[in-house]
Tab-separated table of C-alpha atoms and ligand atoms in Angstrom:
chain	number	residue	atom	x	y	z
M	14	MET	CA	0.079	-0.177	-0.217
M	15	GLN	CA	1.282	2.553	-1.011
M	16	LEU	CA	0.434	6.427	0.792
M	17	GLY	CA	1.243	9.526	-0.438
M	18	ILE	CA	1.329	12.483	2.360
M	19	ILE	CA	0.162	16.176	0.596
M	20	GLY	CA	-0.592	19.279	1.700
M	21	LEU	CA	0.785	23.734	2.056
M	22	PRO	CA	3.648	24.228	2.599
M	23	ASN	CA	4.846	24.383	5.725
M	24	SER	CA	1.840	22.362	7.405
M	25	GLY	CA	3.949	19.379	8.155
M	26	LYS	CA	4.087	17.174	6.184
M	27	THR	CA	7.540	16.351	6.809
M	28	THR	CA	6.852	16.062	10.845
M	29	VAL	CA	3.754	13.251	10.478
M	30	PHE	CA	6.523	11.824	7.398
M	31	ASN	CA	9.289	10.886	10.541
M	32	ALA	CA	6.475	10.271	13.024
M	33	LEU	CA	4.371	7.160	10.808
M	34	THR	CA	8.161	6.342	9.882
M	35	GLY	CA	10.650	6.974	12.893
M	36	SER	CA	12.562	8.548	10.320
M	37	ASN	CA	14.544	12.183	11.013
M	38	HIS	CA	14.569	14.007	7.876
M	39	GLU	CA	15.049	17.436	8.316
M	40	THR	CA	11.992	19.285	8.694
M	41	SER	CA	12.040	23.898	8.549
M	42	ALA	CA	10.321	26.376	10.006
M	43	VAL	CA	11.179	27.958	6.132
M	44	SER	CA	8.844	26.258	3.824
M	45	SER	CA	11.573	24.987	1.234
M	46	GLY	CA	7.536	24.766	-0.991
M	47	LYS	CA	9.707	22.577	-3.143
M	48	LEU	CA	9.403	19.528	-5.345
M	49	GLU	CA	11.101	16.299	-2.838
M	50	ILE	CA	9.753	12.872	-2.092
M	51	LEU	CA	10.577	11.050	0.859
M	52	THR	CA	10.140	7.526	0.970
M	53	ALA	CA	9.590	5.033	3.887
M	54	THR	CA	8.668	1.399	3.973
M	55	VAL	CA	7.216	-0.139	7.501
M	56	ASN	CA	5.729	-2.594	8.965
M	57	VAL	CA	2.224	-2.264	10.029
M	58	PRO	CA	1.574	-3.350	13.818
M	59	ASP	CA	-0.068	-5.646	14.523
M	60	GLN	CA	-0.769	-7.146	18.020
M	61	ARG	CA	-2.519	-10.596	16.748
M	62	VAL	CA	1.356	-11.423	14.608
M	63	ASP	CA	2.536	-10.801	18.059
M	64	GLN	CA	0.562	-13.597	19.626
M	65	LEU	CA	0.837	-16.150	17.273
M	66	SER	CA	3.962	-14.613	17.098
M	67	ALA	CA	5.093	-16.166	20.575
M	68	ILE	CA	3.096	-19.397	20.578
M	69	TYR	CA	5.185	-20.815	17.031
M	70	LYS	CA	8.464	-18.838	18.394
M	71	PRO	CA	8.594	-19.413	14.121
M	72	LYS	CA	12.286	-18.478	12.411
M	73	LYS	CA	10.718	-15.831	10.605
M	74	THR	CA	8.297	-13.229	11.493
M	75	THR	CA	6.377	-11.424	9.055
M	76	TYR	CA	4.573	-8.476	8.801
M	77	THR	CA	2.682	-6.327	5.902
M	78	SER	CA	3.765	-3.075	5.243
M	79	VAL	CA	2.867	0.047	4.666
M	80	THR	CA	4.779	2.845	1.871
M	81	TYR	CA	4.434	6.216	2.500
M	82	ASN	CA	5.679	9.299	0.459
M	83	ASP	CA	6.062	12.369	2.041
M	84	ILE	CA	5.438	14.102	-1.559
M	85	GLY	CA	5.838	17.938	-1.597
M	86	GLY	CA	5.880	20.437	-3.559
M	87	LEU	CA	1.860	21.230	-3.497
M	88	ASP	CA	0.571	24.394	-3.367
M	89	LYS	CA	-1.934	26.912	-5.352
M	90	GLY	CA	-2.145	27.070	-9.123
M	91	ILE	CA	-2.010	23.132	-9.603
M	92	GLY	CA	-5.371	22.708	-10.469
M	93	GLN	CA	-4.501	25.086	-13.297
M	94	GLY	CA	-2.394	22.725	-15.504
M	95	ALA	CA	1.072	23.857	-12.830
M	96	LEU	CA	1.647	19.959	-12.124
M	97	SER	CA	4.734	18.598	-12.606
M	98	GLY	CA	4.889	15.230	-14.573
M	99	GLN	CA	6.592	13.901	-11.305
M	100	LEU	CA	4.410	15.471	-8.664
M	101	ARG	CA	1.895	14.117	-10.675
M	102	ASN	CA	2.681	10.313	-10.968
M	103	ALA	CA	4.293	10.218	-7.310
M	104	LEU	CA	0.467	11.723	-7.121
M	105	ALA	CA	-1.616	9.242	-9.096
M	106	THR	CA	0.108	6.619	-7.840
M	107	SER	CA	-0.648	6.511	-4.452
M	108	ASP	CA	-3.930	4.170	-2.811
M	109	GLY	CA	-4.690	7.249	-0.764
M	110	PHE	CA	-3.909	9.983	0.814
M	111	LEU	CA	-3.183	11.290	4.472
M	112	HIS	CA	-3.439	15.656	3.454
M	113	VAL	CA	-1.860	17.168	6.429
M	114	VAL	CA	-3.567	20.572	7.465
M	115	ARG	CA	-1.639	23.311	9.796
M	116	ALA	CA	-4.116	23.663	13.076
M	117	PHE	CA	-1.119	24.442	14.667
M	118	VAL	CA	0.168	28.140	16.371
M	119	ASP	CA	3.158	29.262	16.573
M	120	ASP	CA	5.103	32.685	15.423
M	121	LYS	CA	8.267	31.339	14.342
M	122	VAL	CA	6.322	28.513	11.505
M	123	PRO	CA	5.035	30.945	9.423
M	124	HIS	CA	1.789	30.464	6.788
M	125	PRO	CA	1.967	30.997	3.810
M	126	TYR	CA	-1.458	32.198	3.757
M	127	ASN	CA	-0.161	34.194	6.863
M	128	THR	CA	-2.354	32.618	9.153
M	129	VAL	CA	-3.425	29.663	10.655
M	130	ASP	CA	-6.852	28.118	9.492
M	131	PRO	CA	-6.893	24.779	8.808
M	132	VAL	CA	-10.694	24.328	6.620
M	133	ARG	CA	-9.648	26.939	4.523
M	134	ASP	CA	-5.949	24.632	4.231
M	135	VAL	CA	-8.145	21.694	3.551
M	136	GLU	CA	-11.027	23.809	0.681
M	137	THR	CA	-7.721	24.765	-1.179
M	138	LEU	CA	-5.416	21.970	-2.081
M	139	ASP	CA	-10.049	19.950	-2.095
M	140	GLY	CA	-10.241	22.150	-4.767
M	141	GLU	CA	-7.344	22.510	-6.946
M	142	PHE	CA	-7.496	18.978	-6.669
M	143	LEU	CA	-10.709	18.958	-8.428
M	144	LEU	CA	-9.561	21.580	-11.224
M	145	VAL	CA	-6.334	19.046	-11.310
M	146	ASP	CA	-8.643	15.590	-12.284
M	147	LEU	CA	-11.824	18.642	-14.263
M	148	LEU	CA	-8.856	18.043	-17.154
M	149	THR	CA	-8.257	14.952	-17.088
M	150	VAL	CA	-12.128	14.587	-17.753
M	151	GLU	CA	-12.535	16.754	-19.568
M	152	LYS	CA	-9.600	16.015	-22.607
M	153	ARG	CA	-10.774	12.443	-21.705
M	154	LEU	CA	-14.439	13.628	-22.741
M	155	GLU	CA	-12.825	15.191	-25.747
M	156	ARG	CA	-10.679	11.851	-26.730
M	157	LEU	CA	-14.054	9.948	-26.680
M	158	GLN	CA	-15.607	12.149	-28.983
M	159	GLU	CA	-13.276	11.942	-31.507
M	160	GLU	CA	-12.857	8.875	-31.575
M	161	LEU	CA	-16.360	8.605	-32.820
M	162	LYS	CA	-16.156	11.315	-35.287
M	163	LYS	CA	-13.098	8.868	-36.468
M	164	GLY	CA	-15.169	6.156	-36.910
M	165	GLY	CA	-13.777	2.473	-38.664
M	166	LYS	CA	-12.972	0.647	-35.442
M	167	VAL	CA	-14.765	2.259	-32.912
M	168	ASP	CA	-16.084	-0.253	-29.773
M	169	LYS	CA	-19.379	2.096	-30.063
M	170	ARG	CA	-20.831	0.619	-26.496
M	171	ALA	CA	-17.385	0.867	-24.981
M	172	ASN	CA	-17.521	4.545	-25.486
M	173	GLU	CA	-20.942	5.009	-25.091
M	174	ILE	CA	-20.528	3.189	-21.843
M	175	GLU	CA	-16.597	5.192	-20.460
M	176	THR	CA	-18.935	8.496	-22.308
M	177	ASP	CA	-20.953	8.117	-19.715
M	178	VAL	CA	-18.912	8.310	-15.928
M	179	MET	CA	-16.832	10.694	-17.522
M	180	GLN	CA	-20.104	13.361	-17.730
M	181	ARG	CA	-21.222	12.167	-14.458
M	182	MET	CA	-17.767	13.084	-13.192
M	183	LYS	CA	-17.331	15.868	-15.054
M	184	ALA	CA	-21.198	16.832	-13.189
M	185	CYS	CA	-19.508	16.139	-10.130
M	186	LEU	CA	-17.087	17.931	-10.411
M	187	GLU	CA	-18.063	20.826	-11.465
M	188	ASP	CA	-20.872	20.154	-8.360
M	189	GLY	CA	-17.162	20.717	-5.898
M	190	ASN	CA	-17.464	17.196	-4.625
M	191	PRO	CA	-14.970	15.132	-4.888
M	192	LEU	CA	-14.961	11.703	-7.130
M	193	ARG	CA	-15.258	9.485	-4.934
M	194	ASP	CA	-18.784	10.595	-3.801
M	195	LEU	CA	-19.373	9.132	-7.134
M	196	ASP	CA	-19.983	5.758	-5.902
M	197	LEU	CA	-18.837	4.352	-8.765
M	198	THR	CA	-19.128	0.338	-9.234
M	199	GLU	CA	-16.713	-1.957	-9.545
M	200	GLU	CA	-16.231	-2.029	-12.690
M	201	GLU	CA	-16.350	1.674	-13.857
M	202	LYS	CA	-13.699	2.195	-10.956
M	203	LYS	CA	-11.339	-0.675	-13.002
M	204	MET	CA	-12.287	1.288	-16.119
M	205	VAL	CA	-11.094	4.683	-15.422
M	206	ARG	CA	-8.488	3.620	-12.892
M	207	GLY	CA	-5.319	4.417	-15.310
M	208	TYR	CA	-6.352	7.691	-15.597
M	209	GLY	CA	-5.283	9.063	-11.663
M	210	LEU	CA	-7.602	10.980	-10.441
M	211	LEU	CA	-6.840	12.190	-7.338
M	212	SER	CA	-10.293	12.651	-5.675
M	213	LEU	CA	-11.372	9.377	-6.078
M	214	LYS	CA	-8.429	8.076	-3.583
M	215	PRO	CA	-9.416	7.615	-0.400
M	216	VAL	CA	-8.384	10.666	1.802
M	217	ILE	CA	-7.491	10.957	6.275
M	218	ILE	CA	-6.817	14.407	6.684
M	219	ILE	CA	-4.651	15.101	9.430
M	220	PHE	CA	-5.268	18.364	11.023
M	221	ASN	CA	-1.900	19.012	13.578
M	222	MET	CA	-2.596	20.186	16.542
M	223	GLY	CA	0.384	20.853	17.887
M	224	GLU	CA	0.655	21.105	22.202
M	225	LYS	CA	-3.037	21.752	22.097
M	226	LEU	CA	-4.778	18.181	21.696
M	227	GLN	CA	-8.446	18.933	20.207
M	228	ASP	CA	-11.275	17.111	18.672
M	229	PRO	CA	-10.834	18.055	14.882
M	230	ASN	CA	-14.160	17.542	14.457
M	231	GLU	CA	-15.456	20.608	16.062
M	232	ILE	CA	-13.518	22.271	13.642
M	233	ILE	CA	-15.093	21.109	10.537
M	234	THR	CA	-17.408	19.476	9.271
M	235	TYR	CA	-16.556	17.680	6.296
M	236	ASP	CA	-19.459	15.201	5.045
M	237	HIS	CA	-17.637	13.276	2.039
M	238	GLN	CA	-17.625	9.200	1.045
M	239	GLN	CA	-13.816	7.483	2.007
M	240	ALA	CA	-12.462	10.762	4.036
M	241	MET	CA	-11.737	10.489	8.190
M	242	ILE	CA	-10.961	13.629	9.710
M	243	PHE	CA	-7.379	12.689	12.738
M	244	GLY	CA	-5.845	14.629	15.194
M	245	LEU	CA	-2.043	15.186	15.761
M	246	GLN	CA	0.606	15.931	17.548
M	247	ALA	CA	3.190	15.775	14.818
M	248	GLN	CA	5.477	17.213	16.661
M	249	ILE	CA	5.951	14.869	19.410
M	250	GLU	CA	5.377	11.904	17.722
M	251	ALA	CA	7.921	13.215	16.099
M	252	GLU	CA	10.190	12.727	18.790
M	253	ILE	CA	7.950	9.616	20.608
M	254	ALA	CA	8.494	7.640	16.918
M	255	GLN	CA	12.529	8.858	18.278
M	256	LEU	CA	12.107	6.813	21.374
M	257	THR	CA	11.704	2.430	22.095
M	258	GLY	CA	10.928	0.807	24.945
M	259	GLU	CA	10.476	2.445	28.646
M	260	ASP	CA	11.496	6.336	27.399
M	261	LYS	CA	8.399	6.074	24.776
M	262	GLU	CA	5.435	4.470	27.538
M	263	MET	CA	6.734	7.502	29.941
M	264	PHE	CA	6.327	9.884	26.784
M	265	LEU	CA	3.121	8.040	26.032
M	266	GLU	CA	1.432	8.169	29.401
M	267	GLU	CA	3.020	11.921	30.020
M	268	TYR	CA	1.072	12.973	26.467
M	269	ASN	CA	-2.015	11.050	27.279
M	270	ILE	CA	-1.407	9.342	23.937
M	271	GLU	CA	-3.064	6.167	24.461
M	272	GLU	CA	-1.516	4.478	21.131
M	273	PRO	CA	0.634	5.825	18.403
M	274	GLY	CA	-0.631	7.987	15.976
M	275	ALA	CA	1.559	5.724	13.802
M	276	ALA	CA	-0.667	2.708	14.535
M	277	ARG	CA	-4.130	4.852	14.073
M	278	ILE	CA	-3.535	6.700	11.054
M	279	ILE	CA	-2.286	2.828	9.592
M	280	GLN	CA	-5.435	0.371	10.987
M	281	ALA	CA	-7.608	3.785	9.214
M	282	SER	CA	-6.419	3.428	5.864
M	283	TYR	CA	-6.676	-0.093	6.438
M	284	HIS	CA	-10.723	0.228	7.207
M	285	LEU	CA	-10.531	3.395	3.952
M	286	MET	CA	-9.813	1.508	2.080
M	287	HIS	CA	-11.611	-2.009	2.559
M	288	ILE	CA	-8.466	-4.438	2.977
M	289	GLN	CA	-7.984	-6.240	6.265
M	290	SER	CA	-4.896	-9.159	6.801
M	291	PHE	CA	-5.304	-12.757	6.845
M	292	PHE	CA	-3.138	-15.128	8.107
M	293	THR	CA	-0.300	-18.266	7.825
M	294	VAL	CA	1.169	-19.705	11.180
M	295	GLY	CA	4.003	-22.727	11.717
M	296	PRO	CA	7.850	-22.832	13.004
M	297	ASP	CA	9.007	-21.783	10.156
M	298	GLU	CA	6.719	-18.533	9.250
M	299	VAL	CA	4.508	-16.360	10.879
M	300	ARG	CA	2.672	-14.322	8.088
M	301	ALA	CA	0.293	-11.234	7.879
M	302	TRP	CA	-1.191	-11.009	4.695
M	303	THR	CA	-3.289	-8.101	2.945
M	304	ILE	CA	-6.557	-8.356	0.585
M	305	PRO	CA	-9.993	-7.003	-0.172
M	306	VAL	CA	-12.085	-7.044	2.076
M	307	GLY	CA	-14.633	-9.856	-0.058
M	308	ALA	CA	-11.870	-11.495	-1.625
M	309	THR	CA	-12.227	-15.542	-1.737
M	310	ALA	CA	-10.172	-18.632	-0.082
M	311	PRO	CA	-8.531	-18.584	-3.438
M	312	GLN	CA	-7.949	-14.456	-4.493
M	313	ALA	CA	-6.018	-15.416	-1.135
M	314	ALA	CA	-3.985	-17.610	-1.804
M	315	GLY	CA	-3.012	-16.104	-4.794
M	316	VAL	CA	-0.676	-13.555	-2.341
M	317	ILE	CA	0.717	-15.585	-1.247
M	318	HIS	CA	1.966	-17.354	-4.925
M	319	SER	CA	0.024	-17.976	-7.911
M	320	ASP	CA	0.552	-21.474	-8.531
M	321	LEU	CA	-2.022	-22.087	-4.283
M	322	GLN	CA	-4.052	-20.258	-6.284
M	323	ARG	CA	-3.665	-22.258	-9.543
M	324	GLY	CA	-4.319	-25.512	-8.257
M	325	PHE	CA	-6.651	-23.966	-4.914
M	326	ILE	CA	-8.514	-27.443	-2.891
M	327	ARG	CA	-9.063	-26.169	-0.163
M	328	ALA	CA	-8.683	-23.815	3.125
M	329	GLU	CA	-8.087	-25.106	6.240
M	330	VAL	CA	-9.833	-21.256	8.214
M	331	VAL	CA	-9.346	-21.305	11.879
M	332	ALA	CA	-10.740	-17.583	12.946
M	333	TYR	CA	-7.650	-15.848	15.251
M	334	ASP	CA	-10.247	-15.381	18.150
M	335	ASP	CA	-11.460	-18.996	17.996
M	336	PHE	CA	-7.081	-19.591	18.652
M	337	MET	CA	-6.529	-17.866	20.596
M	338	ALA	CA	-9.832	-19.173	22.423
M	339	ALA	CA	-7.698	-21.821	23.305
M	340	ASN	CA	-4.808	-21.050	24.350
M	341	GLY	CA	-3.377	-21.710	20.745
M	342	ASP	CA	-3.033	-24.642	20.694
M	343	MET	CA	-4.528	-26.250	17.077
M	344	ASN	CA	-5.653	-29.945	18.660
M	345	ALA	CA	-7.655	-27.403	20.747
M	346	VAL	CA	-9.216	-26.201	18.084
M	347	LYS	CA	-10.023	-29.029	16.080
M	348	ALA	CA	-11.423	-30.772	19.566
M	349	ALA	CA	-14.117	-27.391	19.181
M	350	GLY	CA	-14.390	-27.816	15.918
M	351	LYS	CA	-13.674	-24.670	15.228
M	352	MET	CA	-11.178	-25.919	11.688
M	353	ARG	CA	-13.812	-25.429	8.929
M	354	MET	CA	-12.658	-26.868	5.473
M	355	GLU	CA	-13.949	-24.169	2.822
M	356	GLY	CA	-14.254	-24.237	-0.397
M	357	LYS	CA	-13.476	-22.137	-3.195
M	358	GLU	CA	-17.119	-19.981	-2.978
M	359	TYR	CA	-15.106	-18.975	0.666
M	360	ILE	CA	-15.151	-15.514	1.659
M	361	VAL	CA	-11.729	-13.864	3.939
M	362	LYS	CA	-12.147	-12.675	6.583
M	363	ASN	CA	-10.640	-10.646	8.583
M	364	GLY	CA	-8.324	-12.324	11.233
M	365	ASP	CA	-8.166	-15.862	9.642
M	366	ILE	CA	-6.158	-18.502	10.114
M	367	LEU	CA	-5.713	-20.307	6.752
M	368	ASN	CA	-4.038	-23.272	5.406
M	369	ILE	CA	-4.427	-23.872	1.971
M	370	ARG	CA	-4.684	-27.371	0.529
M	371	PHE	CA	-3.704	-26.833	-2.757
M	372	ASN	CA	-2.679	-29.172	-6.490
M	373	VAL	CA	-0.822	-28.473	-9.307
G	21	LIG	N1	4.927	23.876	17.216
G	21	LIG	C1	4.563	23.291	16.045
G	21	LIG	N2	5.804	22.914	15.451
G	21	LIG	C2	5.614	22.413	14.303
G	21	LIG	C3	4.800	20.933	14.958
G	21	LIG	N3	5.052	20.729	13.299
G	21	LIG	C4	5.417	20.636	12.584
G	21	LIG	N4	6.065	21.908	13.389
G	21	LIG	C5	7.110	23.270	12.174
G	21	LIG	O1	6.188	23.701	11.422
G	21	LIG	C6	7.693	23.715	10.296
G	21	LIG	C7	7.014	22.813	9.227
G	21	LIG	O2	6.721	21.341	9.373
G	21	LIG	P1	7.951	20.327	8.406
G	21	LIG	O3	7.099	19.405	8.279
G	21	LIG	O4	8.994	20.815	8.110
G	21	LIG	O5	6.426	20.822	7.414
G	21	LIG	P2	6.458	20.342	5.404
G	21	LIG	O6	4.920	20.523	5.819
G	21	LIG	O7	6.430	19.077	5.071
G	21	LIG	O8	6.671	21.404	4.947
G	21	LIG	P3	7.532	21.981	3.734
G	21	LIG	O9	7.774	20.466	3.016
G	21	LIG	O10	8.937	22.341	3.393
G	21	LIG	O11	6.237	22.434	3.074
G	21	LIG	C8	8.440	23.121	11.214
G	21	LIG	O12	10.150	24.320	11.961
G	21	LIG	C9	8.859	22.987	12.656
G	21	LIG	O13	9.128	22.146	13.330
G	21	LIG	C10	3.915	21.125	15.605
G	21	LIG	O14	2.604	20.218	16.049
G	21	LIG	N5	4.258	22.289	16.811
G	22	LIG	MG1	8.666	19.387	4.634
């Protein structure tokens, strides 16, 4: 999963990046406003994997991972076509965005528009994204028209279907709403996937609260699909991310932080992106895997290896909670009738422990 950290200059993107990845990149009060993309891949913390690993004591424990890209250089004007190829590419390849907005007050840190106003800033970058998408959609509509005029080998039906989707998207954008609000079908989403539409991607809006923790939902009403508002004390969390063990515990307690922001944000991203984890266990490896919600057992098997999907016979399935209720004893799980044999139609659930039977 690729998450792009976006926001206006000096909003605290790099600070959030440091908080999420435990990196220590320089942040500065003088916004570079510069096109610079920082990348780091981190393990997705999952207590269930910790528990399974403690039981199996495997040679190897593998978590799923998420890649964060700190995308600097976005500001007013990108909607007028001022988006460079590199930026466009970084945005298009993101599975979702973490949109950082400045809510902290600090005279030492200049704001590009002078005053701290997180609601205005959310609307500013959102508005630019809608304009970028509108350009893309209008261009595509023109192309579809041209194709029809040219005649020849055009698939009229396909052209019609896509034109219809594009027109609905255009209307949505012109009404000032992100494309996420359209509730496109899976098929329609697939059709437009290649265009890198920005407002179609899920977003977590991170209010960088500074020292003062307040529920950002009291500051903004954000009534859109696949979107969440999140409060984060970025600078404090970035400092905590540098600590380990007891020091870390002490710090978290001092600031009254129950769970570090990194873990909360990852959970929220999974939820927003409709993805979930299943596990494989054994003496060699305990491992977490990511699949879309709704994936079948063979599809899950395919994430492990294409051979497992091709030669899929059945899956032995144990729910994580049932496994833990039996104190991590697979024989006890079986004796209690909690191990199920599932076939090709089975829809995998979050936290399933799978053993794939296959034959190639
Ligand atoms: N007081 C306070 N300052 C913060 C906080 N978070 C970030 N800053 C400061 O704000 C300034 C900008 O932070 P960065 O993380 O560099 O912001 P950015 O969005 O990456 O900036 P550019 O990449 O230059 O656009 C730095 O001086 C940070 O130390 C915070 O929670 N409280
Ligand atoms: Mg930065």
